Coordinates of C-alpha atoms in Angstrom, one line a residue:
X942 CA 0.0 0.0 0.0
X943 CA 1.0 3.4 -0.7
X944 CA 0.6 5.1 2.5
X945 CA 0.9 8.8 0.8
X946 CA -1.8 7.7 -1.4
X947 CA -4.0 6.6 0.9
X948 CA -3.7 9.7 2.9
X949 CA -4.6 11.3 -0.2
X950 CA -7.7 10.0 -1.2
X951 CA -9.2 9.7 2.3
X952 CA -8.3 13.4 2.5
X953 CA -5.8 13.6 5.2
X954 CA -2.5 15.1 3.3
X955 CA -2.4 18.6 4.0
X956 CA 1.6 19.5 3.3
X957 CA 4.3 17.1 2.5
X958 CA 8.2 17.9 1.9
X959 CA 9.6 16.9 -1.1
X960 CA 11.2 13.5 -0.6
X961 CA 9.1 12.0 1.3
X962 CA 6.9 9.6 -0.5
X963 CA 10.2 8.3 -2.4
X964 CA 11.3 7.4 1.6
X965 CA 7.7 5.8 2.4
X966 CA 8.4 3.2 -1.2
X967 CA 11.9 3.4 -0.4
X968 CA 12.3 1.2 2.7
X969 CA 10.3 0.3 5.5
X970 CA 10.6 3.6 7.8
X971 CA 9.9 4.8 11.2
X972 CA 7.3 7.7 11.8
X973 CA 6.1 9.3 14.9
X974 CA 3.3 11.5 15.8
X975 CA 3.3 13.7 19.4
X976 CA 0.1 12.8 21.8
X977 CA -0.6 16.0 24.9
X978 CA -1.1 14.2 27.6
X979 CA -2.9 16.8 29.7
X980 CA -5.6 14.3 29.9
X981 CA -5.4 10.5 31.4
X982 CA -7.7 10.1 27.9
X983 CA -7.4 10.6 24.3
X984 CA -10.1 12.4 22.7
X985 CA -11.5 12.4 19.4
X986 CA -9.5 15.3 18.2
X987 CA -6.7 13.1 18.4
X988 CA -8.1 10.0 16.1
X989 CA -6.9 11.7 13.3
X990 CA -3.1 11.2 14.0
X991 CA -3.6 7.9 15.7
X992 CA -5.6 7.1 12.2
X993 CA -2.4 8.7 10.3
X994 CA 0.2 6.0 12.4
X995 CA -2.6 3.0 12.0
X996 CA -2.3 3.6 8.1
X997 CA 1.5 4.1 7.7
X998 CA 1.5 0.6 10.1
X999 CA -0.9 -1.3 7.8
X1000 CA 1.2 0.0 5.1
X1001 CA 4.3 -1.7 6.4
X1002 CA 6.2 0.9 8.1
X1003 CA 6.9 1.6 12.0
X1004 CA 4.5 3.8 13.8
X1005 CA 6.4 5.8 16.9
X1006 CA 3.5 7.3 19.3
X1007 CA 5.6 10.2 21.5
X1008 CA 4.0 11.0 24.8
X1009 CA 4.9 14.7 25.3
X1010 CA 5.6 14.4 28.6
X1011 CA 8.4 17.3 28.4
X1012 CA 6.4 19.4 25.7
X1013 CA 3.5 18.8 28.2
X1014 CA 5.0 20.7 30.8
X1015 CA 5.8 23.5 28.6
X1016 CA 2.8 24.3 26.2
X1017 CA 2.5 24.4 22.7
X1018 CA 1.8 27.7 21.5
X1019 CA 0.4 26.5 18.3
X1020 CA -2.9 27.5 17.7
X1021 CA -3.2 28.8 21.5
X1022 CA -3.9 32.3 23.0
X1023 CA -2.3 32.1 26.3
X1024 CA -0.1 29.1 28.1
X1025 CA -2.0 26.3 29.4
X1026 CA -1.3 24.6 33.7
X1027 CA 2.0 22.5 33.6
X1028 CA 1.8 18.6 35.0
X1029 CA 4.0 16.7 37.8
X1030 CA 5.5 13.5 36.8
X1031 CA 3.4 11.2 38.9
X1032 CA 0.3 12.9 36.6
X1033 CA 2.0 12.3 33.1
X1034 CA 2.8 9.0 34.4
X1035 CA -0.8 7.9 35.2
X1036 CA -1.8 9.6 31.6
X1037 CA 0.9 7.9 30.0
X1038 CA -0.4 4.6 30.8
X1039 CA -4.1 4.9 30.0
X1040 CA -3.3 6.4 26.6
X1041 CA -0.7 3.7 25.8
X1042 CA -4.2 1.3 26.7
X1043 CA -6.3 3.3 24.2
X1044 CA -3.7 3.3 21.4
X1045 CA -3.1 -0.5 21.9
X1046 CA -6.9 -0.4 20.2
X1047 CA -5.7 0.9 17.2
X1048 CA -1.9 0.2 16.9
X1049 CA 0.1 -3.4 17.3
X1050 CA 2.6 -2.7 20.0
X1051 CA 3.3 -6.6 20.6
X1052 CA 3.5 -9.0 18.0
X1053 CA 7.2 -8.8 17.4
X1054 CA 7.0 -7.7 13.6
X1055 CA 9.4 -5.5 12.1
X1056 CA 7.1 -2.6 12.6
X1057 CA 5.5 -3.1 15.6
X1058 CA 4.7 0.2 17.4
X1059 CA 6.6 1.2 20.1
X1060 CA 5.9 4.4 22.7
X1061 CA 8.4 6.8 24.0
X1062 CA 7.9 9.8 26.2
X1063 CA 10.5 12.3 25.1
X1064 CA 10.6 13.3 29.8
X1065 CA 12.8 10.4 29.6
X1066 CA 15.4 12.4 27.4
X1067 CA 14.7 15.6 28.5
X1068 CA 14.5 15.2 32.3
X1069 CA 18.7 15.4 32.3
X1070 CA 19.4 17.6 30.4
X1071 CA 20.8 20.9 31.9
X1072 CA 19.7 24.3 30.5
X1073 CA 23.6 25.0 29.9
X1074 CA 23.9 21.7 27.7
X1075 CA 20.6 22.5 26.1
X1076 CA 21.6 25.9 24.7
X1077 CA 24.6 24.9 23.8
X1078 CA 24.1 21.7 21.7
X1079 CA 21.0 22.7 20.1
X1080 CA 19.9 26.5 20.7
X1081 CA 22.5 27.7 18.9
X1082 CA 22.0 25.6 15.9
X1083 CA 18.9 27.2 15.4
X1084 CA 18.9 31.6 14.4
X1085 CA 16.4 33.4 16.7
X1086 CA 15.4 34.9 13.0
X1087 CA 14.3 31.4 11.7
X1088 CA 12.1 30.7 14.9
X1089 CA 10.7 33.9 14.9
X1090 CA 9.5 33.4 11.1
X1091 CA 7.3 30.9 11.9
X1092 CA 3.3 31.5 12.1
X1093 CA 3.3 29.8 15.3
X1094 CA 5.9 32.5 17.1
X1095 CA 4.4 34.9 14.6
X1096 CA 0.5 35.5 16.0
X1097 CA 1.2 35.3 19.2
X1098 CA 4.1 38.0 19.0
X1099 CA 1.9 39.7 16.7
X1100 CA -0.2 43.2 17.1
X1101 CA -3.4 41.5 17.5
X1102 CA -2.0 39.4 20.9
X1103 CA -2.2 41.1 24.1
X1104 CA -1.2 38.2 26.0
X1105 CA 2.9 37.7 24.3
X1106 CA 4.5 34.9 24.6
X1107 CA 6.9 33.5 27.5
X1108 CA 10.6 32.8 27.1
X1109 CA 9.3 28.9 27.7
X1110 CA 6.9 28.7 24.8
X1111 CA 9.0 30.8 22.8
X1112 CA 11.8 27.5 23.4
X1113 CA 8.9 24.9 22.4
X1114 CA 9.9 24.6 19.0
X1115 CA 13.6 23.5 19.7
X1116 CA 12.6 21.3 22.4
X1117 CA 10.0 19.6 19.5
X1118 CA 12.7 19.7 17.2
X1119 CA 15.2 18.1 19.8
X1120 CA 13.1 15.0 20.0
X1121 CA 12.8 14.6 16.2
X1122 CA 16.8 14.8 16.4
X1123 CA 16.7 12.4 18.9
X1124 CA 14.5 9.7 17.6
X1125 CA 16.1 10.0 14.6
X1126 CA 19.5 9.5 15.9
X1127 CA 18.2 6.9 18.6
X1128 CA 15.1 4.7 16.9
X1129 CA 16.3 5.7 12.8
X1130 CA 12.9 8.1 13.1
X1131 CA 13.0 9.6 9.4
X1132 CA 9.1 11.4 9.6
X1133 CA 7.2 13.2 11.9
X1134 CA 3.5 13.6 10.9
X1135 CA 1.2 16.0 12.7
X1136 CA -1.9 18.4 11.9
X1137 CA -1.2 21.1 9.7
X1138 CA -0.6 23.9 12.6
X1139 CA 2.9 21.6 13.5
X1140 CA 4.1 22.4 10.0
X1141 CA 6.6 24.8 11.8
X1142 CA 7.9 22.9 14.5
X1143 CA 7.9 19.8 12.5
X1144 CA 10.1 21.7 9.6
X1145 CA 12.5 22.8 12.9
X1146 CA 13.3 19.0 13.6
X1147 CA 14.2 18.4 10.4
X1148 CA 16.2 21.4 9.9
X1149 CA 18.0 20.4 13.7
X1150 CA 18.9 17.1 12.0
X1151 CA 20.6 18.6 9.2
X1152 CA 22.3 20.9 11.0
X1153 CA 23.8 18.7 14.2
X1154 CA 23.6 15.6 11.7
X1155 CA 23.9 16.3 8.3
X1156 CA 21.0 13.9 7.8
X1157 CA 17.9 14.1 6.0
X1158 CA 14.1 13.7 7.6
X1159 CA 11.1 14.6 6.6
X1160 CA 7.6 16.0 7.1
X1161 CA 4.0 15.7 6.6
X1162 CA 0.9 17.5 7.7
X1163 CA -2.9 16.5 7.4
X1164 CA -5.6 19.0 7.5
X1165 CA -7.0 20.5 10.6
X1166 CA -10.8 19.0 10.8
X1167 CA -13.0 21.1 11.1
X1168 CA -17.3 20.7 10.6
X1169 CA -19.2 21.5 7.4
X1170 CA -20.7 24.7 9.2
X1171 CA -17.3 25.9 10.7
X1172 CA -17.6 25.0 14.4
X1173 CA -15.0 23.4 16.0
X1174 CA -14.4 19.5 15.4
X1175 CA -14.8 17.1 18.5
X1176 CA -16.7 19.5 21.1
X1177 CA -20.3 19.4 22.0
X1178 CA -21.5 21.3 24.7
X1179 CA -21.2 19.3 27.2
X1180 CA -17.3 19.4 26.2
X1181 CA -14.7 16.9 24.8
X1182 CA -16.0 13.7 23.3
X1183 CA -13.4 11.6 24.9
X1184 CA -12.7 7.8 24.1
X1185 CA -12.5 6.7 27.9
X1186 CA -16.1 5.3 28.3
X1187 CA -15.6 7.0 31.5
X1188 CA -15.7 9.9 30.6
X1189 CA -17.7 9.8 27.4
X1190 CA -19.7 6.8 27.3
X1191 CA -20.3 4.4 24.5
X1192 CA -23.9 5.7 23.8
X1193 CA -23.1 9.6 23.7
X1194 CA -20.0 8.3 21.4
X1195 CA -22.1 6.6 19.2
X1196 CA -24.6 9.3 18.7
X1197 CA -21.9 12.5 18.4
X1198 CA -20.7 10.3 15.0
X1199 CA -24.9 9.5 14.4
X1200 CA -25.8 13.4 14.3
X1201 CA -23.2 14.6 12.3
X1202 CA -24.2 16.6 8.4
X1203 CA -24.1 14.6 5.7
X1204 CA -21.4 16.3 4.6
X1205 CA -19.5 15.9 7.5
X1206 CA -20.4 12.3 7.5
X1207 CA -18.8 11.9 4.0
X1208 CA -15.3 13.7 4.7
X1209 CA -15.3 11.6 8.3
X1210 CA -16.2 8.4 7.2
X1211 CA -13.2 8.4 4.9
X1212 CA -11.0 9.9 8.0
X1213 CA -11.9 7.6 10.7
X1214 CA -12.7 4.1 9.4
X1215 CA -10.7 2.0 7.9
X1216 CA -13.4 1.2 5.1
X1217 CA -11.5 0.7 1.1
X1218 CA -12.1 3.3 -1.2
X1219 CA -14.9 1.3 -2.9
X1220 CA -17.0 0.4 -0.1
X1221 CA -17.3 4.2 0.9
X1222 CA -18.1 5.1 -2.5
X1223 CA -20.8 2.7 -2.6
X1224 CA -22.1 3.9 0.4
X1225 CA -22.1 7.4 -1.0
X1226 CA -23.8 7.0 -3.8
X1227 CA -26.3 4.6 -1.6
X1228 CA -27.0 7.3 0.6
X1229 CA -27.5 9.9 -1.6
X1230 CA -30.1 7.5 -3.3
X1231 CA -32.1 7.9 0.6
X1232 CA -30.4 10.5 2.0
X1233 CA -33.3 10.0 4.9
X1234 CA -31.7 6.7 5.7
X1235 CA -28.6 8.1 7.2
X1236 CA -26.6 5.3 6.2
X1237 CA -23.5 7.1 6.2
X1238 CA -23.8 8.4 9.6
X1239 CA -25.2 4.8 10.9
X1240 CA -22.0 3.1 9.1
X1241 CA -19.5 5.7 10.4
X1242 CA -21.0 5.3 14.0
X1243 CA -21.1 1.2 13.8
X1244 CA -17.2 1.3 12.7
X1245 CA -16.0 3.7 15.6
X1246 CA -18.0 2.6 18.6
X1247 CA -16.2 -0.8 17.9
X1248 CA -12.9 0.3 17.0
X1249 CA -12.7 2.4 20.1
X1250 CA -15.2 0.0 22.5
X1251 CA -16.3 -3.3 21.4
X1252 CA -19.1 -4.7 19.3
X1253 CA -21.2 -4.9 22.5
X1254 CA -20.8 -1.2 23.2
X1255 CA -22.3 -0.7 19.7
X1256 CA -24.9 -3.0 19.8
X1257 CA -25.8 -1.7 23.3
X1258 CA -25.9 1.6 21.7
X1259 CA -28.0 1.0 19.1
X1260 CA -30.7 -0.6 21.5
X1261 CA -30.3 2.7 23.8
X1262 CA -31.1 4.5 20.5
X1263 CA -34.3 2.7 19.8
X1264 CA -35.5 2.8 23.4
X1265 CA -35.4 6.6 23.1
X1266 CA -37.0 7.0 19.7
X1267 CA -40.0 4.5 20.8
X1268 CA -39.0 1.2 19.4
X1269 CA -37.2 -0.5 22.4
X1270 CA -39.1 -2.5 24.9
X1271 CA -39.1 -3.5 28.4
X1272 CA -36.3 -6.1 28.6
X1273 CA -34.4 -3.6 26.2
X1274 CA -34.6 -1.2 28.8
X1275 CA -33.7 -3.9 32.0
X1276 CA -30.8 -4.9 29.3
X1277 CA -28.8 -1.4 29.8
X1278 CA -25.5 -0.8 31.9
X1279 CA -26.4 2.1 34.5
X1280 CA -24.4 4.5 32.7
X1281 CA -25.7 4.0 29.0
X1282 CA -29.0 4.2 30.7
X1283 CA -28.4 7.6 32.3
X1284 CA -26.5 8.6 29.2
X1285 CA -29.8 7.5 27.3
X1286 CA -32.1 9.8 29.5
X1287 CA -29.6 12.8 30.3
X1288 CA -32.1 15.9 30.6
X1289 CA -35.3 14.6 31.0
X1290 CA -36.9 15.7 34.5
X1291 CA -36.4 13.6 37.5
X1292 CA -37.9 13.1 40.6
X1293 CA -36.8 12.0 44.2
X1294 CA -38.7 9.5 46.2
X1295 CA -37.8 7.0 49.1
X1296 CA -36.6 3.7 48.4
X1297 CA -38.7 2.7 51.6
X1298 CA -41.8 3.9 50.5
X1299 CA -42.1 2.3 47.3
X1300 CA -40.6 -0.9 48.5
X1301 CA -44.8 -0.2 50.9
X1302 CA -46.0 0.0 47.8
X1303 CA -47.1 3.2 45.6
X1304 CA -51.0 3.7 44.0
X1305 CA -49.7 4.7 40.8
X1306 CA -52.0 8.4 41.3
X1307 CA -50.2 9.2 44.0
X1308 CA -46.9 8.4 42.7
X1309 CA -47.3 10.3 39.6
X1310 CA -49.0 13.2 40.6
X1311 CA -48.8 13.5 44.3
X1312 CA -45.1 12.0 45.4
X1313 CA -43.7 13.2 42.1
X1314 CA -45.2 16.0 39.4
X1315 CA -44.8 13.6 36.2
X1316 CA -48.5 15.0 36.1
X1317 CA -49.6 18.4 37.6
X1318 CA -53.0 17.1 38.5
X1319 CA -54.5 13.6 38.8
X1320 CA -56.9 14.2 36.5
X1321 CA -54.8 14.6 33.6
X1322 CA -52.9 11.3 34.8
X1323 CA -56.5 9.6 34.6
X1324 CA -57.3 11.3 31.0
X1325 CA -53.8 9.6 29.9
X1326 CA -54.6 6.2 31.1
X1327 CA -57.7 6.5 29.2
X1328 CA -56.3 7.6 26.0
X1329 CA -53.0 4.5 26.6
X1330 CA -50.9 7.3 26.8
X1331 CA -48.5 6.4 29.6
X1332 CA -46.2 4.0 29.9
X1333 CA -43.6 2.7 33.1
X1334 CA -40.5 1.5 31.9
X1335 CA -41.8 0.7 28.2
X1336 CA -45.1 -1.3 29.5
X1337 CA -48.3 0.5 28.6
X1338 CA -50.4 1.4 31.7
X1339 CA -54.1 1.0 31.8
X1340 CA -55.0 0.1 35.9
X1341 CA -56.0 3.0 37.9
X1342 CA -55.3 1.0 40.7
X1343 CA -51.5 0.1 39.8
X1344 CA -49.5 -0.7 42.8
X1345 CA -46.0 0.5 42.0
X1346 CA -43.2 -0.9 44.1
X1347 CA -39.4 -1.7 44.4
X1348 CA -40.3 -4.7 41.8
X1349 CA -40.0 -1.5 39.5
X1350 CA -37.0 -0.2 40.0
X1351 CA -34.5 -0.5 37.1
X1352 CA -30.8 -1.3 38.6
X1353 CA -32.3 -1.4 41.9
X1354 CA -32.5 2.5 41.8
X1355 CA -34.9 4.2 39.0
X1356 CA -38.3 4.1 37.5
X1357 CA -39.0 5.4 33.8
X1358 CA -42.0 7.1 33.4
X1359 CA -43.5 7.9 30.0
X1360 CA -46.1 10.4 28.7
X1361 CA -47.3 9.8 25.4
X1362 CA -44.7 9.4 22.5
X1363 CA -41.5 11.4 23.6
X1364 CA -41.8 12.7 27.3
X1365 CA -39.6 11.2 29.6
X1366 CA -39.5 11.1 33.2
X1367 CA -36.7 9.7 35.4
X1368 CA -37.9 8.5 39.4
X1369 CA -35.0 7.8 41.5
X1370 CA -35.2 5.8 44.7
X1371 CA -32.9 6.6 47.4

């Protein structure tokens, strides 16, 4: 496989320097891309570089994934407005470890092969060095002119920025471009790969080892993603999507890729998944056939949810969906983990009411209308019976003289109520 190629097509090749495809067909070669670990998580802004070192492994080369432990505790000023908090050692540590966990998803860090993946956190190299030794092996390699000419350096130094930029930040592109030198001098690293707003510091590492080497390396960008209607990529408002099911779980994953555009869909699909160039083009054309369908969207969500959970997250998931949008049934509902279910009904009213008095027993009047207000009156609780309007946890109602009790309860802990099609009502014993 051509790796530049396939990073063409699937539009992911933003800027490439001369050279470097000839290296890629060349000779099997070693790539790396950074990861911030700021977070004990990746999160879906970072897919798109782990996606970058899944393709050059499938393609037969080495994938390097560099933890910038060291870089972490300095900032990148790339694409930022001010510096961000700096992290101890025992943090980067814990982070380092649960994103080496969620890469192992994607990447083959164990089989042995010639290009198995390996992980590297450039603290380990940087922690010794002195600031004298620094700025004498490799900040004077490097004119403050050519720093100061990159975009990077550029807005932040710039009229518009009223914040500046600190001495340390200023430093962030030689300390990137040290660990280019480094892995290229330690692991034969030939290509760093990054988004498109690296270009600069990327270009830095190469020129480092040509200048404290005489060797040649090389650099490729991919696009910054962004959405079809130009808000930011990977945020909702509740935040980060993140791929710790933790933190994001597999329900709300599965439906950020389920409501995206259908033009989004179509640029991500190709991104993300790992589908051939024919079987996204026949999905294309298929769901522009029945664009009401939303094949493209169900397909992109189906692929990711298991590539980044498991089948059962996804078909879990797609149940949750169904339950919300009127399909799913009782033992659907019983089915659900406690946090796809609060996932599921995140934002729908709910209520408080003693685990002791509905384990008495609750008339099903006074627990809907009197204990909680599901119904402002009992009157209009009685006019919805009549019409088969309410349902508790997906079983249609009809006796007035329903005794609910803890029988009910749903994980030992909640009741679902259900007004007509699409009102939702959460009871919580405690």
């Amino acid at each position: 496989m051509n790796f530049v190629e396939e990073l063409r097509w699937r539009g992911m090749l933003h800027d490439i320097m001369p050279g470097t495809e000839e290296q890629l067909l060349k000779e099997i070669t070693s790539a790396y891309v950074g990861i911030d670990p700021t977070a004990d998580s990746l999160h879906i802004g970072h897919l798109v570089g782990v996606m970058m070192l899944k393709h050059l492994q499938i393609a037969g080369h080495k994938p390097i994934a560099l933890i910038g432990g060291a870089t972490g505790m300095i900032g990148d000023p790339s694409g930022k407005s001010q510096e961000r908090n700096l992290l101890d050692e025992v943090t980067l540590r814990h982070n380092q470890a649960c994103i080496k966990k969620q890469l192992a998803r994607f990447l083959d860090f164990e089989s042995g092969e010639k290009n198995q993946a390996i992980l590297v956190n450039n603290y380990d190299w940087m922690k010794e060095f002195s600031f004298l030794a620094f700025i004498r092996d490799v900040g004077k390699r490097i004119t403050v002119n050519y720093m100061m000419s990159k975009d990077s350096v550029k807005k932040r130094l710039g009229e518009e920025s009223k914040v500046g930029m600190s001495f340390t930040e200023f430093t962030y592109q030689l300390v990137q471009g040290y660990d280019f030198y480094h892995l290229y001098k330690n692991l034969g690293c030939k290509l760093q790969m990054g988004g498109s707003d690296q270009w600069g510091n990327i270009t830095t590492g190469t020129e480092l080892i040509r200048r404290m080497d005489s060797g040649e390396a090389f650099a490729l960008t991919c696009p910054l993603i962004t959405k079809a209607d130009g808000t930011k990529f990977g945020k909702t408002e509740s935040g980060n999507v993140w791929l710790d099911a933790e933190r994001t779980s597999p329900y709300a994953f599965f439906q950020f890729w389920l409501n995206t555009s259908d033009e989004d869909a179509e640029r991500y699909i190709k991104i993300f998944t790992l589908l051939s160039k024919n079987e996204i083009d026949a999905l294309v054309a298929a769901h522009k056939e029945a664009p009401h369908e939303r094949m493209l969207q169900k397909k992109l969500a189906e692929e990711l949810t298991i590539m980044v959970h498991s089948r059962e997250d996804y078909e879990m998931a797609v149940e949750a969906s169904q339950i919300l949008f009127g399909k799913g049934t009782a033992e659907q509902l019983r089915k659900l983990n406690e946090s796809t279910f609060l996932a599921v009904f995140e934002g729908v009213p709910q209520f408080q009411i003693s685990k002791a008095e509905l384990e008495a027993g609750i008339n099903i009047f006074d627990l809907l209308a009197e204990k909680t207000e599901v119904f402002p009156s009992k009157g209009e609780l009685r006019r919805t019976l009549q019409g088969n309007g309410l349902s508790i946890n997906k079983d249609k109602v009809s006796d007035p003289e329903l005794i609910v009790n803890a029988d009910y309860l749903i994980g030992g802990k909640y009741i679902l109520a259900q007004k007509g099609k699409k009102n939702y009502f959460l009871i919580i014993a405690g």
